[in-house]
Amino acid sequence: GAVVSQHPSRVICKSGTSVKIECRSLDFQATTMFWYRQFPKQSLMLMATSNEGSKATYEQGVEKDKFLINHASLTLSTLTVASAHPEDSSFYICSARRRLGYEQYFGPGTRLTVT
Amino acid sequence: ILNVEQSPQSLHVQEGDSTNFTCSFPSSNFYALHWYRWETAKSPEALFVMTLNGDEKKKGRISATLNTKEGYSYLYIKGSQPEDSATYLCAFALKTSYDKVIFGPGTSLSVIP
């Protein structure tokens, strides 16, 4: 149990377009989902925390108008990178957590390349 | 700024060797310490969650210890196998915001057959 999928796994887009990444918990209800970003050779950096049905909480320095997060159901959260630019190119990965417990279950990540 | 450090950054060992690596974290405001294994092209997989000073956890050939007073955790792999090749991440959760974890940069392990 505790499988999280992420789609797409890889996306290449042109500068100025918006990209949506989906994160789904396949066999459990995720009351909380987390979005991380990883730059080459660096740690996973938390971008935002989202609870089902409420607005996401963004970490300092993360633009909420640029990285739009929607956690519309207990199994789905989406991250939309609005008007993507080359500096948004990165590896984005989500995780999901059940109501009880603090273990996070991760998706496989999405590699975004903006040209 | 809270920092979680891991050492070494990478290591190569022969099949059958035992190995260990370190995670260092702030000793104050501690809530939990997580270890994950992350194989290439897969999702990070949770190995252990430890909350108490002196905790020791074991899963097969992998074990971990925790010292919250001095702010470190060791991960040990006994008799390394090629399938142990992965990046091992530790993540520290704060008491004041245990929802969130701060990840270390990882230790990349390659086990040579």
XYZ file of C-alpha atoms in Angstrom:
228
model
C 0.000 0.000 0.000
C 0.840 3.716 0.020
C 1.579 4.249 -3.656
C 1.841 7.746 -5.061
C 1.898 8.458 -8.768
C 3.043 11.602 -10.498
C 2.311 12.678 -14.027
C 3.980 13.536 -16.312
C 7.384 12.086 -15.507
C 9.076 14.409 -17.943
C 7.951 17.545 -19.734
C 9.649 19.962 -22.087
C 7.890 23.218 -22.795
C 8.548 26.610 -24.296
C 9.107 29.675 -22.215
C 5.837 31.405 -21.355
C 3.648 28.318 -21.310
C 2.049 26.866 -18.202
C 2.644 23.314 -17.073
C 0.462 21.214 -14.780
C 1.856 18.339 -12.740
C -0.467 15.855 -11.036
C 0.183 13.945 -7.853
C -2.163 11.111 -6.912
C -2.343 8.778 -3.932
C -3.521 5.517 -5.481
C -4.495 3.375 -2.510
C -4.959 5.719 0.418
C -6.478 9.058 1.302
C -3.934 11.830 1.552
C -5.068 14.619 3.816
C -1.772 16.418 3.303
C 0.421 16.626 0.236
C 3.828 18.244 -0.112
C 5.598 19.643 -3.146
C 9.380 19.688 -3.357
C 11.879 20.959 -5.843
C 15.390 19.673 -6.361
C 18.203 21.517 -8.078
C 21.184 19.499 -9.322
C 23.391 18.185 -6.515
C 21.132 19.732 -3.879
C 18.602 18.592 -1.297
C 14.890 18.310 -1.823
C 13.535 21.741 -0.936
C 9.972 22.030 0.330
C 7.947 24.449 -1.771
C 4.507 24.145 -0.223
C 2.203 22.066 1.912
C -1.390 21.518 0.891
C -4.279 20.174 2.910
C -7.360 18.865 1.177
C -9.945 21.542 0.678
C -7.840 24.451 1.885
C -5.266 26.818 0.456
C -1.674 25.700 0.253
C 0.949 27.043 2.641
C 4.012 28.215 0.760
C 7.571 28.281 2.044
C 9.435 31.547 2.198
C 10.704 32.594 -1.192
C 8.253 30.488 -3.207
C 5.958 32.608 -5.371
C 2.397 31.424 -4.956
C 1.309 33.152 -8.152
C 3.975 31.283 -10.059
C 3.486 27.864 -8.463
C -0.249 27.282 -8.151
C -1.237 24.362 -5.953
C -4.676 22.798 -5.808
C -5.564 19.933 -3.471
C -9.120 19.379 -4.598
C -9.649 15.847 -3.309
C -8.175 13.375 -0.865
C -6.295 11.648 -3.682
C -5.199 14.448 -5.983
C -3.024 17.530 -5.781
C -1.818 19.547 -8.757
C 1.072 21.942 -9.182
C 0.820 24.398 -12.053
C 3.934 26.287 -13.050
C 2.487 29.462 -14.548
C 4.270 31.130 -17.466
C 7.306 28.927 -17.081
C 10.789 30.300 -17.701
C 14.115 28.497 -18.129
C 14.992 29.154 -14.468
C 11.953 27.049 -13.496
C 13.620 24.020 -15.064
C 14.064 21.566 -12.244
C 12.981 18.268 -10.750
C 9.634 18.503 -8.942
C 8.469 15.749 -6.609
C 5.389 15.361 -4.477
C 4.652 13.369 -1.364
C 1.443 12.444 0.415
C 0.619 11.739 4.014
C -2.332 10.015 5.643
C -4.431 11.726 8.296
C -2.745 9.705 11.049
C 1.003 9.286 11.108
C 3.825 11.442 9.845
C 5.355 9.243 7.187
C 5.453 10.769 3.714
C 5.016 8.622 0.606
C 6.673 10.000 -2.484
C 5.849 10.069 -6.140
C 8.592 9.383 -8.696
C 9.011 13.038 -9.641
C 8.697 15.184 -12.753
C 11.628 16.582 -14.715
C 10.625 19.970 -16.157
C 12.732 21.567 -18.885
C 11.752 25.014 -20.120
C 13.392 26.080 -23.385
C 18.694 28.590 8.642
C 18.339 24.970 9.697
C 20.807 22.651 8.050
C 20.838 18.906 7.670
C 24.134 17.478 6.524
C 25.080 14.060 5.293
C 28.464 12.480 4.842
C 30.031 11.216 2.800
C 28.490 12.698 -0.322
C 29.152 9.454 -2.173
C 30.899 6.173 -1.698
C 31.737 3.055 -3.613
C 32.030 -0.274 -1.836
C 32.606 -3.839 -2.906
C 29.800 -6.359 -2.687
C 29.864 -7.940 0.756
C 31.436 -4.950 2.496
C 29.617 -3.303 5.344
C 29.267 0.440 5.297
C 27.816 3.319 7.233
C 27.076 6.970 6.748
C 26.070 9.922 8.858
C 23.260 12.429 9.077
C 23.808 15.550 11.215
C 20.923 17.767 12.265
C 20.174 20.534 14.785
C 19.930 19.052 18.282
C 17.308 21.505 19.490
C 13.618 21.440 18.621
C 13.834 17.815 17.535
C 10.715 15.870 16.622
C 11.696 13.023 14.300
C 14.391 11.802 11.949
C 13.507 9.976 8.742
C 15.695 7.849 6.487
C 14.767 7.235 2.857
C 16.297 5.144 0.101
C 16.031 6.624 -3.391
C 16.860 4.438 -6.352
C 17.296 6.042 -9.752
C 14.014 6.572 -11.627
C 11.955 5.427 -8.653
C 10.174 7.091 -5.742
C 12.039 7.639 -2.483
C 11.146 4.767 -0.172
C 10.803 5.265 3.568
C 13.222 3.143 5.596
C 12.887 4.369 9.172
C 11.292 7.025 11.307
C 12.983 7.581 14.653
C 11.798 9.820 17.432
C 13.561 8.873 20.670
C 17.146 9.466 21.679
C 18.947 6.136 21.594
C 16.479 4.615 19.135
C 17.817 1.795 17.026
C 15.843 0.458 14.103
C 16.559 -2.496 11.829
C 15.180 -3.682 8.506
C 16.977 -6.698 7.113
C 20.629 -5.773 6.621
C 20.006 -2.074 7.200
C 19.939 -0.487 10.621
C 19.968 3.025 12.020
C 20.756 4.705 15.309
C 19.762 8.077 16.670
C 21.439 10.531 19.034
C 19.209 13.563 19.475
C 21.398 15.194 22.135
C 24.356 15.561 19.816
C 22.299 15.715 16.634
C 23.342 12.756 14.537
C 22.058 9.504 13.116
C 24.012 6.654 11.561
C 22.758 4.325 8.868
C 24.517 0.961 8.605
C 24.357 -1.546 5.790
C 25.749 -4.986 6.537
C 27.095 -7.081 3.673
C 26.243 -4.591 0.906
C 24.624 -5.957 -2.226
C 24.377 -4.336 -5.685
C 20.660 -3.771 -5.094
C 21.579 -1.505 -2.173
C 22.967 1.002 -4.686
C 20.890 4.136 -4.209
C 20.923 7.579 -2.660
C 20.142 7.547 1.042
C 18.398 10.645 2.325
C 17.784 11.702 5.865
C 15.144 14.250 6.809
C 14.656 16.108 10.073
C 11.299 17.173 11.473
C 11.030 20.061 13.912
C 8.908 19.923 17.039
C 7.414 23.311 16.230
C 6.421 22.287 12.696
C 6.556 18.498 12.583
C 4.467 18.566 9.437
C 7.487 19.629 7.478
C 10.788 17.879 7.057
C 14.143 19.289 6.046
C 16.138 16.994 3.823
C 19.852 16.436 3.748
C 21.624 16.307 0.384
C 21.935 12.520 0.482
C 24.685 9.944 0.339
C 25.027 8.164 -2.976
C 26.053 4.532 -2.518
C 27.371 2.346 -5.322
C 27.954 -1.319 -4.582
C 30.335 -2.909 -7.033
C 29.680 -6.597 -7.800
